[in-house]
Coordinates of C-alpha atoms and ligand atoms in Angstrom, one line a residue:
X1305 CA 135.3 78.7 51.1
X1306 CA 138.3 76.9 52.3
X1307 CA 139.5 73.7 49.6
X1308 CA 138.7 71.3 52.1
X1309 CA 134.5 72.7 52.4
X1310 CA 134.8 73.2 48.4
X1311 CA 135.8 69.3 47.6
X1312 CA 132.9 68.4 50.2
X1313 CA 130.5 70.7 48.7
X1314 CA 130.7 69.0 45.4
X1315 CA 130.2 65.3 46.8
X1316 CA 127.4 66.3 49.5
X1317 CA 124.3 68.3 48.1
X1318 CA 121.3 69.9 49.7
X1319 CA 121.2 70.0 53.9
X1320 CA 124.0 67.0 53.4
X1321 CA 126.2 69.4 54.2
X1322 CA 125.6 72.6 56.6
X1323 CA 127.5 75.4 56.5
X1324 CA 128.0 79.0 58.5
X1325 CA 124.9 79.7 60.2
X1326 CA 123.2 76.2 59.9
X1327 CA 126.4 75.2 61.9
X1328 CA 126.5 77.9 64.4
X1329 CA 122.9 77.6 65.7
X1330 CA 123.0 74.2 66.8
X1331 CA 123.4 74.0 70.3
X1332 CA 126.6 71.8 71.1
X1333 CA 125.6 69.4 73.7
X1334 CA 122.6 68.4 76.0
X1335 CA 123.4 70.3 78.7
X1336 CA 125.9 72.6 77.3
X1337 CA 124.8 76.2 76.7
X1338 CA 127.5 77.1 73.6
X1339 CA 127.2 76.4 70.5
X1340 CA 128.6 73.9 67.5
X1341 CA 131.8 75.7 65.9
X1342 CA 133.2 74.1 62.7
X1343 CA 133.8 74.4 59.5
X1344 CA 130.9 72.0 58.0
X1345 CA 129.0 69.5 59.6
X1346 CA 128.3 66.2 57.3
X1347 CA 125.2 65.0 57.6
X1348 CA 125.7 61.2 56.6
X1349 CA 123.2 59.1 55.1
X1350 CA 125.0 56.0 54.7
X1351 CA 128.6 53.9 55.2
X1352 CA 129.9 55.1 52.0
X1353 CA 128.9 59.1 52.6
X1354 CA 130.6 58.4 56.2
X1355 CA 133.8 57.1 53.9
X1356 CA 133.6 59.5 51.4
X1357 CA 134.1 62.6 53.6
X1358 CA 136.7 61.0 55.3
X1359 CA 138.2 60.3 52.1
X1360 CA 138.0 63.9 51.3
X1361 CA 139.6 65.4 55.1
X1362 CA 142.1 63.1 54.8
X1363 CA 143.5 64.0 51.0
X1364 CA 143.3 67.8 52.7
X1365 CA 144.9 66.4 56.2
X1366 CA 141.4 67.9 57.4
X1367 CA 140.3 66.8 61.6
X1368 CA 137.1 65.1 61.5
X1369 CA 134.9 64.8 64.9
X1370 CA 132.0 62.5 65.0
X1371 CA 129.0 63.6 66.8
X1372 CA 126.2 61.1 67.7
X1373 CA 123.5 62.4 70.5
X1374 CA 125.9 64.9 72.1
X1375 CA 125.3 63.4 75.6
X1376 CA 128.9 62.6 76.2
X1377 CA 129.9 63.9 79.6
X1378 CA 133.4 64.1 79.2
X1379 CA 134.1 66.9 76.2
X1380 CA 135.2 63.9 73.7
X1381 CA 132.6 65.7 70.9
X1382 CA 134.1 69.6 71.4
X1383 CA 135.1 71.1 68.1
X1384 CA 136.5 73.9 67.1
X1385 CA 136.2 76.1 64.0
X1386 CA 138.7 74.4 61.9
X1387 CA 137.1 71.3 62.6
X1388 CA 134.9 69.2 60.2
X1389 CA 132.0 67.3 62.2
X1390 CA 130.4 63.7 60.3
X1391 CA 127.0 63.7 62.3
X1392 CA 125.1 60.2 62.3
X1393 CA 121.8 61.7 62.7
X1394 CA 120.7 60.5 59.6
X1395 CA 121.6 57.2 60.2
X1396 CA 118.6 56.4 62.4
X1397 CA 117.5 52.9 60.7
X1398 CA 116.7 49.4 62.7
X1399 CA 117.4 47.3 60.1
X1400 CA 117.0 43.8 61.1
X1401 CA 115.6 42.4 64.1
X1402 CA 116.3 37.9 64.0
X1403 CA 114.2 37.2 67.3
X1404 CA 115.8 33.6 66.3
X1405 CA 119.4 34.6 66.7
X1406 CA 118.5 37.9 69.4
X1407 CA 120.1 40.1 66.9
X1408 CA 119.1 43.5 66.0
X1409 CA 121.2 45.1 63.1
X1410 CA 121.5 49.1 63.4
X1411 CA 123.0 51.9 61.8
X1412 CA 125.4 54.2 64.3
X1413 CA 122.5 56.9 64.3
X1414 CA 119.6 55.4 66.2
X1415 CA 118.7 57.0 69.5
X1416 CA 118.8 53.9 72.2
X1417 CA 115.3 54.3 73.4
X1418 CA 114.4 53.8 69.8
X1419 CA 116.4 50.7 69.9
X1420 CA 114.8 50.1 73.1
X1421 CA 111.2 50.1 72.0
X1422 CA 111.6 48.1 69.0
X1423 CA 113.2 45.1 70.9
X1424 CA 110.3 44.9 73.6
X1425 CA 107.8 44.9 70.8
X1426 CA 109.5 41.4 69.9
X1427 CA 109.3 40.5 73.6
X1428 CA 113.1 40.6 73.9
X1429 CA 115.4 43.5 75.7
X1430 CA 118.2 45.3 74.9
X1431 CA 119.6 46.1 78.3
X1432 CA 121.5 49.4 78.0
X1433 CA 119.6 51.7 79.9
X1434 CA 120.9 55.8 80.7
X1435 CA 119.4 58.6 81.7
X1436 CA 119.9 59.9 78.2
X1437 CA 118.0 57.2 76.6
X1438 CA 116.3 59.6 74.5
X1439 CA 119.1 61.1 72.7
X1440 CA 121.9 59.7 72.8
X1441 CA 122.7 57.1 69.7
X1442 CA 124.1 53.7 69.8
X1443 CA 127.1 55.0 67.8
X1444 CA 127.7 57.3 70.5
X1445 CA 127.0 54.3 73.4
X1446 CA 129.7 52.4 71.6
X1447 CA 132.3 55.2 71.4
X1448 CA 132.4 55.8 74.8
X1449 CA 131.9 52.3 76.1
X1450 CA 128.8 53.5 78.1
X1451 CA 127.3 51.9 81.6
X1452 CA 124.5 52.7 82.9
X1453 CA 121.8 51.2 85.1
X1454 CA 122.0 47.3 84.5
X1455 CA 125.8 46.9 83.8
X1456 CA 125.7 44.5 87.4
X1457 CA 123.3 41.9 85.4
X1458 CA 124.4 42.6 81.8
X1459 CA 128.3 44.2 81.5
X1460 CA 128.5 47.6 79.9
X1461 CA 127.8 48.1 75.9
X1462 CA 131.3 46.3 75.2
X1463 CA 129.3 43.2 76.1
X1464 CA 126.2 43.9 74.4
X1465 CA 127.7 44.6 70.8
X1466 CA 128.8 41.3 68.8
X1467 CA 129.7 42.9 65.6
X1468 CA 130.5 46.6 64.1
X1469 CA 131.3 48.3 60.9
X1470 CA 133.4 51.3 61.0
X1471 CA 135.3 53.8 58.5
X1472 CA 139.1 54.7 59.0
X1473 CA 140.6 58.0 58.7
X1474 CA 141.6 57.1 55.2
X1475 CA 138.1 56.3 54.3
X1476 CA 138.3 52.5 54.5
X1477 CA 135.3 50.4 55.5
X1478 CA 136.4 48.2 58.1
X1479 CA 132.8 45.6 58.0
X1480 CA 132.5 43.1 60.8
X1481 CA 129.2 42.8 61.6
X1482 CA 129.6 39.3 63.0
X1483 CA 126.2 38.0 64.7
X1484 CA 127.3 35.2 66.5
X1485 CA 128.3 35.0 70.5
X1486 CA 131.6 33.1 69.6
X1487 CA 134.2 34.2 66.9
X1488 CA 137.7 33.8 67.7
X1489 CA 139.0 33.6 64.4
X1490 CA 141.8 36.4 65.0
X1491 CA 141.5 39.8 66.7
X1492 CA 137.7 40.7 67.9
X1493 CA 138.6 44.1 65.9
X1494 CA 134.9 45.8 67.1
X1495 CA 136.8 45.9 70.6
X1496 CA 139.6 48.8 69.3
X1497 CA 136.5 50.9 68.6
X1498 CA 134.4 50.5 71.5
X1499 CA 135.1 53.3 73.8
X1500 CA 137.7 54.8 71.6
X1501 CA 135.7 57.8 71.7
X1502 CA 135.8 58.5 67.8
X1503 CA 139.6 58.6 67.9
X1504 CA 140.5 55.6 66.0
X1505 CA 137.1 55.2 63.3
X1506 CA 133.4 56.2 62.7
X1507 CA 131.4 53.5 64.0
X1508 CA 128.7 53.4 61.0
X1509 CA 126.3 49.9 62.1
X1510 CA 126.6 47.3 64.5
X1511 CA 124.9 44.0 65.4
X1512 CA 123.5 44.2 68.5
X1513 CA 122.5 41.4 71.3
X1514 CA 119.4 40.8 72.8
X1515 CA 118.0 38.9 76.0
X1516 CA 114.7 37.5 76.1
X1517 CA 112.6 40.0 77.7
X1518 CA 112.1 39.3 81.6
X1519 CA 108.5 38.5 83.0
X1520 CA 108.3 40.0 85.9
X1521 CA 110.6 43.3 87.1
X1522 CA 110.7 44.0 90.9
X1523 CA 112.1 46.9 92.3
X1524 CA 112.6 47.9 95.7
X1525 CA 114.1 50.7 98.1
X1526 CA 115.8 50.4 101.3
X1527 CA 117.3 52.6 103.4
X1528 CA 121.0 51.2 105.3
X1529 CA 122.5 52.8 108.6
X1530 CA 126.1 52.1 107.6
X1531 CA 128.9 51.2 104.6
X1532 CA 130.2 47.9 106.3
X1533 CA 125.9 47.1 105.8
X1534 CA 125.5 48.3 102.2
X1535 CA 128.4 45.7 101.1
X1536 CA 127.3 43.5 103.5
X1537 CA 123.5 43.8 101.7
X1538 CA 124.4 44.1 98.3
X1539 CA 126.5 40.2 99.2
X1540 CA 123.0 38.7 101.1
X1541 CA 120.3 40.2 98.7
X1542 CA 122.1 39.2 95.4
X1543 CA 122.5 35.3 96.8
X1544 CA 118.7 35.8 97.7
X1545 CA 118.0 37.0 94.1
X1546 CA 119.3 33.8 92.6
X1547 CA 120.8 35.3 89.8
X1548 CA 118.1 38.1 88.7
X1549 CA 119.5 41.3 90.5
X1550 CA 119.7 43.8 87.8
X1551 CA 120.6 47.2 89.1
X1552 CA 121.9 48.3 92.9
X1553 CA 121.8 51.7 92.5
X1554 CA 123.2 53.4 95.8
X1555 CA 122.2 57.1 97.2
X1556 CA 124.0 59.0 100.2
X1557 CA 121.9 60.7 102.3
X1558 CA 122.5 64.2 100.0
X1559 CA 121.6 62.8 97.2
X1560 CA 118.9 61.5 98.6
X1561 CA 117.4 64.9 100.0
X1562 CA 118.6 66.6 96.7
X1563 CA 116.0 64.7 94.8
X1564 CA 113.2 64.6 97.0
X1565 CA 113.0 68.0 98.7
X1566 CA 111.2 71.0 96.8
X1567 CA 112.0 71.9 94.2
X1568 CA 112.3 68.6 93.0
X1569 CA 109.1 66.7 92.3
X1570 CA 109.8 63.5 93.7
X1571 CA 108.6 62.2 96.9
X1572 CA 110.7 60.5 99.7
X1573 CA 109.6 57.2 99.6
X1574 CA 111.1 56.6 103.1
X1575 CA 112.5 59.2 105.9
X1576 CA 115.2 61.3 104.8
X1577 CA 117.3 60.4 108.0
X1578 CA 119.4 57.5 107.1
X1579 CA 122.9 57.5 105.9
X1580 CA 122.4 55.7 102.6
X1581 CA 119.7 54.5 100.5
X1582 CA 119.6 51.5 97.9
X1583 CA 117.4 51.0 94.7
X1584 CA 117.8 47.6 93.9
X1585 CA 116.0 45.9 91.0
X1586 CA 115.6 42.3 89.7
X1587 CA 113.9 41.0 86.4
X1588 CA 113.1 37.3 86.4
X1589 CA 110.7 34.9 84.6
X1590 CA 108.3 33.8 87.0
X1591 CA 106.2 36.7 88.2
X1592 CA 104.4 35.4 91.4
X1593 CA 107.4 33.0 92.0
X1594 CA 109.7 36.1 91.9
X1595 CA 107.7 38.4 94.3
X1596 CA 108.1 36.1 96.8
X1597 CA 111.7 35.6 96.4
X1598 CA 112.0 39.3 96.4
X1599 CA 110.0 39.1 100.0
X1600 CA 112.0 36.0 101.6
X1601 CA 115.4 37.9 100.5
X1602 CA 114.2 41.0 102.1
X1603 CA 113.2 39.5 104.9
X1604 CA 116.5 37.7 105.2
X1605 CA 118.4 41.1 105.2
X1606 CA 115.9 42.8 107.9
X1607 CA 116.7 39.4 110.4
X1608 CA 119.8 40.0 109.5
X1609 CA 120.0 43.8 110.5
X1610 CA 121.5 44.6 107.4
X1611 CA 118.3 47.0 106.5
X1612 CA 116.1 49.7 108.5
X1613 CA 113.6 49.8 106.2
X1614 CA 112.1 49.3 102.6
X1615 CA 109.2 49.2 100.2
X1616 CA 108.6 47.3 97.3
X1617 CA 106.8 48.8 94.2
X1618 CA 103.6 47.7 93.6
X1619 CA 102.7 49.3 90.7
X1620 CA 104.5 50.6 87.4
X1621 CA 103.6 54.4 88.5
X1622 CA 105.6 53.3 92.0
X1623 CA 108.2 51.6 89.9
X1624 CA 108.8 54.5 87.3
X1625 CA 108.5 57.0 90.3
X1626 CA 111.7 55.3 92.2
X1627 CA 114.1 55.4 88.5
X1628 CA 112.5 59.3 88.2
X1629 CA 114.2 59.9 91.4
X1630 CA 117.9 58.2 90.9
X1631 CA 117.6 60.1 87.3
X1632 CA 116.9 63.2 88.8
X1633 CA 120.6 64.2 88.6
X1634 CA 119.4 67.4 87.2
X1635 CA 118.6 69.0 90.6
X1636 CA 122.3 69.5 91.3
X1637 CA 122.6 72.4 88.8
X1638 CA 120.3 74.2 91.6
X1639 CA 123.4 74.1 93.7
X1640 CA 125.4 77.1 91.8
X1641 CA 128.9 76.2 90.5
X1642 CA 129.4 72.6 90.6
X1643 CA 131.5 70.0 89.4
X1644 CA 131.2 66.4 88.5
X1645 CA 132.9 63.3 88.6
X1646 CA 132.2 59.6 87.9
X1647 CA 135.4 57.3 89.2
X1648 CA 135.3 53.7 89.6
X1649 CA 137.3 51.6 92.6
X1650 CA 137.1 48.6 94.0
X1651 CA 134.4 48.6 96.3
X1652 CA 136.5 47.6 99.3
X1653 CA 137.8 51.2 99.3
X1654 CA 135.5 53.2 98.9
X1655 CA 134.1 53.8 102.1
X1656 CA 137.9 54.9 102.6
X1657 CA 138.0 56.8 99.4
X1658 CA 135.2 58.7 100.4
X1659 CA 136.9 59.5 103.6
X1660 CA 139.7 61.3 102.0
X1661 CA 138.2 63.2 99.4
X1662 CA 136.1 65.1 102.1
X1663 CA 139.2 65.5 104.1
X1664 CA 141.1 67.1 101.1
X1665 CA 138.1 69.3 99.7
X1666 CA 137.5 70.4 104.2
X1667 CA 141.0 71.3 103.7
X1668 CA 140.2 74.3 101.1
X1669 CA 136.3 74.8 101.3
X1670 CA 134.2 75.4 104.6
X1671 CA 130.6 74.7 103.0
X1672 CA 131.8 72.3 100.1
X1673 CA 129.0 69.5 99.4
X1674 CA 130.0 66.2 97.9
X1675 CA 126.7 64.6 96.4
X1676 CA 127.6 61.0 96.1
X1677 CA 125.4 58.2 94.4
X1678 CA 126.1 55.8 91.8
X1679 CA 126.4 52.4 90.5
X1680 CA 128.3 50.8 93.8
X1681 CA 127.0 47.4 92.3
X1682 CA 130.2 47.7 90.2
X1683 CA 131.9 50.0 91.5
X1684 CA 131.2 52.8 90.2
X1685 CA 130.9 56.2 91.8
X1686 CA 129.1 59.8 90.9
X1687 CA 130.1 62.6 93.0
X1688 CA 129.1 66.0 92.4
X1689 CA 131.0 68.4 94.7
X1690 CA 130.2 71.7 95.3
X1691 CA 132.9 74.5 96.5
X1692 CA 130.1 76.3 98.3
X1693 CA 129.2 80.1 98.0
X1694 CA 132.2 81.5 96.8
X1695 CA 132.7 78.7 94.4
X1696 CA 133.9 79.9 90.9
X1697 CA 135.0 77.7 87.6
X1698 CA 138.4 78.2 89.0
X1699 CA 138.2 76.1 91.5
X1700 CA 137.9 73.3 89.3
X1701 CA 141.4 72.2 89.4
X1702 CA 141.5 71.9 93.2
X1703 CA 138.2 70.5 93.6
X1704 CA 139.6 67.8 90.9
X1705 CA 143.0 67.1 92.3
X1706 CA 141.2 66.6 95.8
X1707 CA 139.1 63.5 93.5
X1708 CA 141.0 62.1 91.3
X1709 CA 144.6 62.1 93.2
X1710 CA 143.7 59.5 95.8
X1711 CA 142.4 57.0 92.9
X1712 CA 146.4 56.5 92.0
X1713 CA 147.0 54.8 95.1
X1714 CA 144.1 52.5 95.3
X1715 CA 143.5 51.5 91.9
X1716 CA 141.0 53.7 91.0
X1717 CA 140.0 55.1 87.7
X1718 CA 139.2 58.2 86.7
X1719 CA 136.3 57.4 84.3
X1720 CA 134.0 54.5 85.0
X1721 CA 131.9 54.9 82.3
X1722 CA 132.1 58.8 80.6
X1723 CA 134.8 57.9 79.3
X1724 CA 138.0 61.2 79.3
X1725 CA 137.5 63.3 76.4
X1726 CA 139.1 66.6 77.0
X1727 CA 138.0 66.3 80.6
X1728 CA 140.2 63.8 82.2
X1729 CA 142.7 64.1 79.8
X1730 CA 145.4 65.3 82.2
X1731 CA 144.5 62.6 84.8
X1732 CA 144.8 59.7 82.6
X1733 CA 148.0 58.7 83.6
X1734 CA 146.5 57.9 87.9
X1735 CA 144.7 55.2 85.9
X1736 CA 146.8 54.0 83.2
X1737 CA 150.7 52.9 83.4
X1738 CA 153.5 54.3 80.7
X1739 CA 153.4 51.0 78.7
X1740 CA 149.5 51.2 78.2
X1741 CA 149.6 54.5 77.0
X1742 CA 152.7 53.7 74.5
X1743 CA 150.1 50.7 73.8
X1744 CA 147.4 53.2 73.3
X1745 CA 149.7 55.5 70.9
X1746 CA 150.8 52.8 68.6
X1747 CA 147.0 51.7 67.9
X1748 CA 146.4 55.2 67.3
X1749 CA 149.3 56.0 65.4
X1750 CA 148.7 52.9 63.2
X1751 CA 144.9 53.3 62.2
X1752 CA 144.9 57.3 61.7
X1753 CA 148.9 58.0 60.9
X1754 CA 148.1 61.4 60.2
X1755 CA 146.2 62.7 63.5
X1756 CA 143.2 63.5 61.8
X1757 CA 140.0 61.5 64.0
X1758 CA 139.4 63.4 66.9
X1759 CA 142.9 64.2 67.9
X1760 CA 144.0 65.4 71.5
X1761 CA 141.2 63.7 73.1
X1762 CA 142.3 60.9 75.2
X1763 CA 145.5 61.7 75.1
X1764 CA 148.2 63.3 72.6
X1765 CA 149.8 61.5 70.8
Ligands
LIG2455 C1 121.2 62.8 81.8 C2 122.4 61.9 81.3 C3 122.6 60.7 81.9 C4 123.7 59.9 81.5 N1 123.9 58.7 82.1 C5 124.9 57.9 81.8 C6 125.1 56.6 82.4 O1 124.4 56.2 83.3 N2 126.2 55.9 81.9 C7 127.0 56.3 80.9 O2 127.9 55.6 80.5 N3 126.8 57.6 80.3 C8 125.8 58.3 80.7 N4 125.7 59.6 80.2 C9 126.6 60.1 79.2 C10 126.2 59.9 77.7 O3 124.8 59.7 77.5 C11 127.0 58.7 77.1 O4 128.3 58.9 77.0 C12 126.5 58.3 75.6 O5 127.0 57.0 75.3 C13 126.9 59.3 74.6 O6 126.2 59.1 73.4 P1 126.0 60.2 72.3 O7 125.3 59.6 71.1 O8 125.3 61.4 72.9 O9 127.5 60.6 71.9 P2 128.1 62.0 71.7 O10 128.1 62.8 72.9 O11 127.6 62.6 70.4 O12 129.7 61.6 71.4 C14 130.4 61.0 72.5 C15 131.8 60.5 71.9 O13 131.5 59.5 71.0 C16 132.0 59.9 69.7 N5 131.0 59.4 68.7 C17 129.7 59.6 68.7 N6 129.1 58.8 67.7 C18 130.2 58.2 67.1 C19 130.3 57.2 66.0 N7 129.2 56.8 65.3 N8 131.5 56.7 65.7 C20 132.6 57.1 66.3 N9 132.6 58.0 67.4 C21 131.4 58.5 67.7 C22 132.1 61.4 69.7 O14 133.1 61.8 68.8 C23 132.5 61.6 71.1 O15 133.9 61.4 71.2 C24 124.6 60.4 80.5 C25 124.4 61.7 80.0 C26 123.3 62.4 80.4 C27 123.1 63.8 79.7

């Protein structure tokens, strides 16, 4: 037993700490087939077990990796068998709701949906909504920053956090769990953490923000014959909205087929012929007042030409069967080796964009596909291209040159919302300029001297 598992050994007793094959067997992400390697996984009950075993790595200049839901999508939560993971799994309590102030105080560990659930049973909403809702943990949500479905209405989890507590290399607490919308008293320090992917402290609890919860959710589908008319539709039906569009969730054509031709279980809603396809939702407070506003601004974009067609959800089943299909992002593991991207631009250029990522990957593949959908109310694009039949993992390198290069000239970035992990690592610099990443070095270099919190994801230092 190496010092470092020996000195943790004698602060953590019981399944506090795992070891060997209680390491080994746990698989080491949601959709990754491998398995956790590492020395010892913590399994933290509280703020000061999160401090003491940093404490203890640090005295034994011992890498630490936190793991939260292991959702992340862009390898931030890889380890390797020198590595000591602090898991937050244990730190699953709600531990103050103030429907008074719309606060909801958490520890890092609680799965969103959880957090989810207990904020509609006080008629208020935490907006943060992913497809991995039912594992991934706030802790994790605030590491990497994440999107999701209702950024467009609501910002991303930056926005929706007003206060934190987190634990530094060294083992310091850092507490500020401030619970009000305005603080400028200094630095707002809960920003350095949010989306530093577990490089610069252990998120441990947070204060949380809530809306009041909407009375009335309307969600409808439309299918588009051209780009110019999705911008030009996203622009008339938000006016129309007033102010209570919450999602514009946009699929191409491919996407569109992916997830509602056998084998997948979903439906098409409409014909499978047009060019794009747009879920948009809105949550208001006036239920009948609202469904007629949702009407007169469909109507609107029809007499405009803007739309060829839509339906409105009259039910929850229809409404729950229209999200099943934009989550069904599984289906594209039927399509052999593929690879996946999510990259935000202005949405000027991306019809453009678009353009010249099929011309780079027609330049080596003759039967690529490039599944696009995404979040083009802000931006925000998924693609997930496949090389075709004699695609191997070793075309991932060309098939990610062919994406991410043409984001350096438009202002692009490589991760909208994953955040870069090991994944994006070597791209970071189309999206960031020398001085930010000096910027980015110092911060690092100041809150973890020694290297010891995550280090090499990001970026080395
Ligand atoms: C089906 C599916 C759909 C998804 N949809 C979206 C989407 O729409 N938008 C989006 O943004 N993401 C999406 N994701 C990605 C993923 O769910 C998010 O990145 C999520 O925020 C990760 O949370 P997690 O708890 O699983 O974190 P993990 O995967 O465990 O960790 C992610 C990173 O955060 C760090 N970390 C975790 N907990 C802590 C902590 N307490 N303190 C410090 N660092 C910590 C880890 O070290 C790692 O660097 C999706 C993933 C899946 C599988």
């Amino acid at each position: 037993m190496s010092d470092v598992v020996q000195a943790l050994s004698e602060a953590f007793e019981g399944n506090s700490l795992l070891v060997g094959q209680d390491v080994s067997s746990r698989k080491a992400g949601f959709w990754r087939k491998d398995y956790i390697q590492a020395m010892a996984i913590v399994r933290a009950r509280s703020t000061e077990d999160v401090s003491t075993a940093l404490r203890i790595c640090n005295a034994h200049d011992q890498v630490v990796i936190a793991h939260g839901g292991l959702t992340g999508l862009a390898g931030s939560a890889i380890t390797s068998p020198d590595d000591v993971v602090v898991s937050l799994e244990l730190m699953n309590k709600i531990e103050e709701i103030n429907t008074t102030d719309r606060t909801m105080v958490v520890q890092s560990g609680v799965v969103l949906q959880s957090i989810q659930e207990a904020a509609d049973n006080e008629n208020l909403l935490f907006p943060l909504d992913l497809g991995a809702r039912g594992s991934c943990t706030i802790g994790g949500n605030i590491s990497t920053n994440a999107g999701g479905n209702r950024v467009i209405r609501y910002g991303m989890t930056r926005n929706l956090v007003l206060g934190l507590e987190a634990v530094l290399a060294d083992g310091t607490v850092v507490s500020s769990m401030n619970k009000m919308m305005k603080n400028n008293a200094g630095y707002d320090l809960k920003h350095m953490f949010i989306g530093s992917e577990g490089s610069l402290g252990i998120v441990t609890r947070a204060v949380l923000k809530l809306q009041e919860q909407p009375r009335s959710q309307e969600t409808m589908f439309v299918a588009v014959e051209s780009f110019p008319k999705v911008l030009e539709f996203l622009k008339t039906i938000e006016a129309g909205l007033g102010g209570t569009m919450s999602a514009f969730e946009v699929m191409w054509q491919n996407f569109y087929r992916l997830v509602t031709t056998a084998p997948a279980k979903n439906l098409p809603p409409l014909a499978q012929d047009y060019p794009y396809y747009v879920l948009v939702e809105a949550m208001g407070g006036d239920a009948s007042g609202d469904h007629e506003r949702v009407e007169l601004a469909l109507a609107e974009c029809f007499e405009k030409g803007l739309i060829a067609d839509a339906v409105i959800a009259q039910s929850q089943q229809q409404t729950d069967d229209l999200w099943a299909m934009r989550d069904d992002v599984g289906q594209s593991r039927g399509l052999g080796v593929t690879f996946t991207f999510d990259v935000s631009m202005p949405i000027s250029k991306m019809e453009s964009y678009l353009q010249t990522v099929d011309k780079r990957l027609s330049e080596h593949y003759e039967n690529y596909q490039c599944i696009t959908f995404g979040h083009l109310g802000d931006g925000n694009l998924h693609l997930v291209v496949s090389p075709g039949d004699k695609g191997c993992a070793e075309d991932q390198e060309r098939v990610e040159l062919c994406v991410y290069e043409p984001l350096g000239d438009i202002g692009g970035s490589v991760s909208a919302e994953h955040g870069v992990g090991l994944e994006k690592k070597a791209f970071l610099e189309l999206s960031r300029n020398e001085n930010e990443l000096n910027l980015m070095r110092t911060l690092k270099q100041a809150l973890d001297p020694k290297n010891l919190l995550n280090p090499g994801k990001i970026f080395d230092v």
